[in-house]
PDB file of C-alpha atoms in Angstrom:
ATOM      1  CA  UNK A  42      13.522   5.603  -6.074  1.00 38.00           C
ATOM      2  CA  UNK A  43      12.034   8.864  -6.885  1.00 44.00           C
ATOM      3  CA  UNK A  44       8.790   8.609  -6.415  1.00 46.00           C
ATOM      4  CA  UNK A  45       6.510   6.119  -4.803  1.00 45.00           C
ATOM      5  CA  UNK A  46       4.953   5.040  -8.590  1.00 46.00           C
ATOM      6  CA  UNK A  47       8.787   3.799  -9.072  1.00 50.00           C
ATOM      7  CA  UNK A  48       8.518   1.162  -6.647  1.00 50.00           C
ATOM      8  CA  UNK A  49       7.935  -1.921  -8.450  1.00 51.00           C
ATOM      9  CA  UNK A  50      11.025  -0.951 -10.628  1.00 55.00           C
ATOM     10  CA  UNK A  51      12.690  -0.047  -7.294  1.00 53.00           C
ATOM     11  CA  UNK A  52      11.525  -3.239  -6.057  1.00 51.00           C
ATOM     12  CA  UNK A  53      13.136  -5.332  -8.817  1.00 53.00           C
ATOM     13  CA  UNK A  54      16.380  -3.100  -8.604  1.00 54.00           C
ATOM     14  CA  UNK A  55      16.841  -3.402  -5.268  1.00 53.00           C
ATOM     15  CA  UNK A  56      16.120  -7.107  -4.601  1.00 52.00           C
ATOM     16  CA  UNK A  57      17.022  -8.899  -8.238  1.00 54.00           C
ATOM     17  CA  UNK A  58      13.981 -10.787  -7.406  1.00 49.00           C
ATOM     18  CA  UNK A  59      11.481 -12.080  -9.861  1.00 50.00           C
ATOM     19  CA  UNK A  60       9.290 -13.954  -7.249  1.00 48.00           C
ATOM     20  CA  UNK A  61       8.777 -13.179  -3.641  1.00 48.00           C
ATOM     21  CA  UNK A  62      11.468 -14.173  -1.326  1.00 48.00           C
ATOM     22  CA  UNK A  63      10.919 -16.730   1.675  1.00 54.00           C
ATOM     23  CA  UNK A  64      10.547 -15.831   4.850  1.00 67.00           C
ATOM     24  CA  UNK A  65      14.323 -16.775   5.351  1.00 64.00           C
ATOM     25  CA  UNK A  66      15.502 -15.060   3.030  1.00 71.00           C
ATOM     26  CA  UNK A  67      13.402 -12.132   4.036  1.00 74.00           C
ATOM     27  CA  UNK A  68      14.375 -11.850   7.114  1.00 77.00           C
ATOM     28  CA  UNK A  69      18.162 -11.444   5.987  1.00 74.00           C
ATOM     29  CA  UNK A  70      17.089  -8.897   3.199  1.00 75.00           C
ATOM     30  CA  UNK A  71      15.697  -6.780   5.749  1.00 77.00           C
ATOM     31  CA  UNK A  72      18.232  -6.924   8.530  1.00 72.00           C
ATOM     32  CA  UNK A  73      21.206  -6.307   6.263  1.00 69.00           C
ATOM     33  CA  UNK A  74      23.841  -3.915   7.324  1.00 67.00           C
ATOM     34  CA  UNK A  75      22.437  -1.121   4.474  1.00 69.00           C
ATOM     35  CA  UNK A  76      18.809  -2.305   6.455  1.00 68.00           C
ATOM     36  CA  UNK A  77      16.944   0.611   5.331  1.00 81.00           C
ATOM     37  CA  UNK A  78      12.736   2.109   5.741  1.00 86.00           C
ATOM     38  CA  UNK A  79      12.366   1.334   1.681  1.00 87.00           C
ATOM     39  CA  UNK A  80      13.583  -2.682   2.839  1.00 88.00           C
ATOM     40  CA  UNK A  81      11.407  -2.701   5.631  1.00 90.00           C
ATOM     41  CA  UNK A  82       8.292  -1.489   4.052  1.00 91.00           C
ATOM     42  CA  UNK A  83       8.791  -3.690   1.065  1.00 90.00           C
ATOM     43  CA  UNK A  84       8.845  -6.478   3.278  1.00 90.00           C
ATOM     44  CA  UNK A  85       6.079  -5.145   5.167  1.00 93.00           C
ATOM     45  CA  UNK A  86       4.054  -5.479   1.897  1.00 93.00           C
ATOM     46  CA  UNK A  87       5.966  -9.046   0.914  1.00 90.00           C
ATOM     47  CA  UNK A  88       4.269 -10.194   4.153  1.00 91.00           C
ATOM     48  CA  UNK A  89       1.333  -8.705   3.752  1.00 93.00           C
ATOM     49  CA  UNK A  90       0.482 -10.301   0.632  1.00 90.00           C
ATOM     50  CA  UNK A  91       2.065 -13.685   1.307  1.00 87.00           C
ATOM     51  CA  UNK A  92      -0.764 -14.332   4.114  1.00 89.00           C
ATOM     52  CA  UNK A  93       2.170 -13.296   7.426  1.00 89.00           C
ATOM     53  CA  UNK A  94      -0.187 -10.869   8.552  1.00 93.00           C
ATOM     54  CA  UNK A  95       1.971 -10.241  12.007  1.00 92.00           C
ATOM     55  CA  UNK A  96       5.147 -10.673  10.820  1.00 91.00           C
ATOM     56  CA  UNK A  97       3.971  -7.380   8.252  1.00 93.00           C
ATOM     57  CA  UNK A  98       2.691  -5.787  11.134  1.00 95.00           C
ATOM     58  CA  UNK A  99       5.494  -6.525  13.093  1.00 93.00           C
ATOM     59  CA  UNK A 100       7.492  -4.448  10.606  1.00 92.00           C
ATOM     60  CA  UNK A 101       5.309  -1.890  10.199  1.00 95.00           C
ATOM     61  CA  UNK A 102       5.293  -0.981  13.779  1.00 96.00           C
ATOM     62  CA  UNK A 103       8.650  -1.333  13.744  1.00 92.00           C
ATOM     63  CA  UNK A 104       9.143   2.251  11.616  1.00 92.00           C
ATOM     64  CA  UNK A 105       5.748   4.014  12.882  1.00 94.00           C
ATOM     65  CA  UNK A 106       7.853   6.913  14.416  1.00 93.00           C
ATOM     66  CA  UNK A 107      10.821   6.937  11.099  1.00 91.00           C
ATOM     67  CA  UNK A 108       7.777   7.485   8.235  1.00 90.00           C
ATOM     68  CA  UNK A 109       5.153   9.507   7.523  1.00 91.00           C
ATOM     69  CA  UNK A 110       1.549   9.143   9.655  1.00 92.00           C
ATOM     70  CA  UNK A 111      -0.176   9.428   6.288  1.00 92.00           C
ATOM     71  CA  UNK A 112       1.584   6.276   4.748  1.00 91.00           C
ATOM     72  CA  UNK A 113       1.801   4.090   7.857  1.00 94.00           C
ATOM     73  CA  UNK A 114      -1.935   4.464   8.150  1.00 95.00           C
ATOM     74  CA  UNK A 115      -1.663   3.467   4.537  1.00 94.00           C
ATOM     75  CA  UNK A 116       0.209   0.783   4.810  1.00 95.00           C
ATOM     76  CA  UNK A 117      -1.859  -0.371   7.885  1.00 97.00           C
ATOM     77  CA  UNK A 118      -5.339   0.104   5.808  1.00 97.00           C
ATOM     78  CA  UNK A 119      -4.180  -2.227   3.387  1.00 96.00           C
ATOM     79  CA  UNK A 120      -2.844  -4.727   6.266  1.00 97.00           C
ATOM     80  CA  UNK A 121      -6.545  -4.299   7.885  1.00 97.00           C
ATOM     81  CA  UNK A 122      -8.095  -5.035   4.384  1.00 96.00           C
ATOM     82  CA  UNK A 123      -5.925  -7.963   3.716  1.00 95.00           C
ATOM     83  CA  UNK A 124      -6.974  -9.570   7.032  1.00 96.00           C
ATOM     84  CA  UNK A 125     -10.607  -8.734   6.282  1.00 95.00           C
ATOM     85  CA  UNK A 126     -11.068  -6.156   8.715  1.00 96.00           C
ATOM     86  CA  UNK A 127     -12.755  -3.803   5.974  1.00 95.00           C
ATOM     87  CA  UNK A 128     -14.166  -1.035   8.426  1.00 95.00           C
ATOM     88  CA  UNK A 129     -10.579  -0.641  10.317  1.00 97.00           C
ATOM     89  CA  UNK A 130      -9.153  -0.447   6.608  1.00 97.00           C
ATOM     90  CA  UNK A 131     -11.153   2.391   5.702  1.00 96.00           C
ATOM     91  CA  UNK A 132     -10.989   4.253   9.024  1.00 96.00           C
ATOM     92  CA  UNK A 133      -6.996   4.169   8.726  1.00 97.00           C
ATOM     93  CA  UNK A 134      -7.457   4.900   5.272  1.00 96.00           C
ATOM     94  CA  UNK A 135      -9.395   7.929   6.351  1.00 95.00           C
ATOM     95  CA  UNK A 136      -6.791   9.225   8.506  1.00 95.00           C
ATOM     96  CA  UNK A 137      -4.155   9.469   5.152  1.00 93.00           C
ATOM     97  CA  UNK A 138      -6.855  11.633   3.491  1.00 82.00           C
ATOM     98  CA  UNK A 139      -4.677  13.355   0.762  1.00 86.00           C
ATOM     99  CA  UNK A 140      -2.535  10.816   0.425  1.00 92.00           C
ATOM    100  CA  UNK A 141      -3.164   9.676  -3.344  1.00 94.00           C
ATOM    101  CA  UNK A 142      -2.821   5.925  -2.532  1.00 94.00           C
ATOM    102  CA  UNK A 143      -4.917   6.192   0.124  1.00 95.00           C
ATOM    103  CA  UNK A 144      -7.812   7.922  -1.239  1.00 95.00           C
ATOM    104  CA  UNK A 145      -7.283   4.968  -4.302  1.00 95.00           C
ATOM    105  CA  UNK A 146      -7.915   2.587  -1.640  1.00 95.00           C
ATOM    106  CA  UNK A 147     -10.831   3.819  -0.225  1.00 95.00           C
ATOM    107  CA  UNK A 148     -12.182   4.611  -3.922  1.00 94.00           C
ATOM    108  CA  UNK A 149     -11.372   0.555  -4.167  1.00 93.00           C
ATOM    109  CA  UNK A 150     -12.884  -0.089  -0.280  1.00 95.00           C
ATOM    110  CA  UNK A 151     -16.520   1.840  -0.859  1.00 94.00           C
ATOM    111  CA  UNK A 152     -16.873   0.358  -5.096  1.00 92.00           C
ATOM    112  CA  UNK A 153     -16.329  -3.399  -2.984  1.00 91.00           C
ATOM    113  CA  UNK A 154     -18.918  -1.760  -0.148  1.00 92.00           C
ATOM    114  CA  UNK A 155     -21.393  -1.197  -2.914  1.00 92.00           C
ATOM    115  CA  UNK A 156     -20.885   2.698  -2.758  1.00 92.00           C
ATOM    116  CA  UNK A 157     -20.393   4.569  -5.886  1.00 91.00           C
ATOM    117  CA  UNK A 158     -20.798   7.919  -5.264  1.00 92.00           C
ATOM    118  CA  UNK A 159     -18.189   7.861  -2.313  1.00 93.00           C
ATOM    119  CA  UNK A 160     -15.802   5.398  -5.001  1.00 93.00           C
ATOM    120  CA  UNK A 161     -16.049   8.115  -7.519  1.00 92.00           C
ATOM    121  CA  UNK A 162     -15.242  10.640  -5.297  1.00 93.00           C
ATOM    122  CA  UNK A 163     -12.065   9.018  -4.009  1.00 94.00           C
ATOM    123  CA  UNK A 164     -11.058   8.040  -7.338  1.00 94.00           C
ATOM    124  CA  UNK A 165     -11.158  11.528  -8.637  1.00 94.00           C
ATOM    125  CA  UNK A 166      -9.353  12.519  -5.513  1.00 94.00           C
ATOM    126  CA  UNK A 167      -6.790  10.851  -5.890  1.00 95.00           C
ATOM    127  CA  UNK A 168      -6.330  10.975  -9.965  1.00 95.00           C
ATOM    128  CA  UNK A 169      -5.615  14.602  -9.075  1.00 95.00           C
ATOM    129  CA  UNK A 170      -2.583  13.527  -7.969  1.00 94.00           C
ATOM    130  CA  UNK A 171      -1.197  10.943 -10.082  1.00 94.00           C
ATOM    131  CA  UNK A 172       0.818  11.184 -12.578  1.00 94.00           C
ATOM    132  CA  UNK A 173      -1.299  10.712 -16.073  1.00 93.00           C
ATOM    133  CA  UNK A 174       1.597   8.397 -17.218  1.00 94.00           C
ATOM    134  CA  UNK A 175       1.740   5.982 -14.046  1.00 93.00           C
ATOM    135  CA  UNK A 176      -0.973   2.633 -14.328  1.00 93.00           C
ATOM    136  CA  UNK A 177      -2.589   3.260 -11.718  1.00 90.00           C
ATOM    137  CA  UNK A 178      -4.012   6.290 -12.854  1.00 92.00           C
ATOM    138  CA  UNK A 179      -5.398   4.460 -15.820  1.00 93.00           C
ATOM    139  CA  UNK A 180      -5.965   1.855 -13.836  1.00 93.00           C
ATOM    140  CA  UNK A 181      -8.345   4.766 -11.591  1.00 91.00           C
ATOM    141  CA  UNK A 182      -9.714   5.926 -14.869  1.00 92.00           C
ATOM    142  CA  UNK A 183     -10.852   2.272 -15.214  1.00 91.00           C
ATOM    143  CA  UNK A 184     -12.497   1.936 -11.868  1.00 89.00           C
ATOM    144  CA  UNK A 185     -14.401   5.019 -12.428  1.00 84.00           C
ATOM    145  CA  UNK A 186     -15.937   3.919 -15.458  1.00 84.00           C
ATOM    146  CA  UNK A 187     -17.358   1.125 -13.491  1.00 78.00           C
ATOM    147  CA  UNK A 188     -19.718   3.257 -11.927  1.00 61.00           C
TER     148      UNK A 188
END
């Protein structure tokens, strides 16, 4: 994987899933002997969205020191927001500013808060730095419209 606007491609590559895995299965996937940070984080964000809020940040914690502070406070905003702890998800959010997915998320966090101007701001932010071709700079384009 290239870039991180590869990774559901990646995601498909590297698993041959079409559907999450189980937690079984997960657990094998990501202690394999070729056990690797893209594995990990995948299942960090398999977790994540499957509800296994600890077992995700089990993982996560697991590579703090091995990736970037800017995406593990990413990764942990979006692990705050899926547990509904929307204030934590911004502040972590806040601590990857620059990162393009993180300012996304916050442009997401403040147009759910009610606040546009700070939305728009994000969103522009961060369309700066995506690719024109990926979806979710259209999909930013879109959001920004809704203000």
């Amino acid at each position: 994987m290239k870039n991180l606007w590869d990774l559901p491609e990646g995601l498909t590559g590297e698993t041959c899933w079409n559907r999450g895995p189980s937690l079984p299965e997960l657990e094998g996937w990501v202690n394999h002997p070729k056990q690797s940070l893209a594995r990990i984080l995948i299942a960090t964000g398999i977790c994540r969205l499957g509800g296994e809020h600890e077992l995700a940040e089990r993982y996560l914690y697991s590579i703090k020191g091995d990736i970037a502070c800017e995406a593990f406070q990413n990764e942990l905003g979006a692990l705050e927001w899926a547990k509904g702890s929307h204030k934590s998800a911004r502040n972590c959010w806040e601590k990857a500013a620059g990162l393009p997915m993180a300012d996304f998320n916050l442009g997401l966090a403040w147009l759910a808060d009610g606040n546009r101007n700070k939305a728009a701001n994000h969103f522009q932010q961060a369309l700066a730095n995506i690719p024109s071709s990926s979806g979710w700079h259209h999909l930013g384009e879109l959001y920004q419209q809704i203000n």
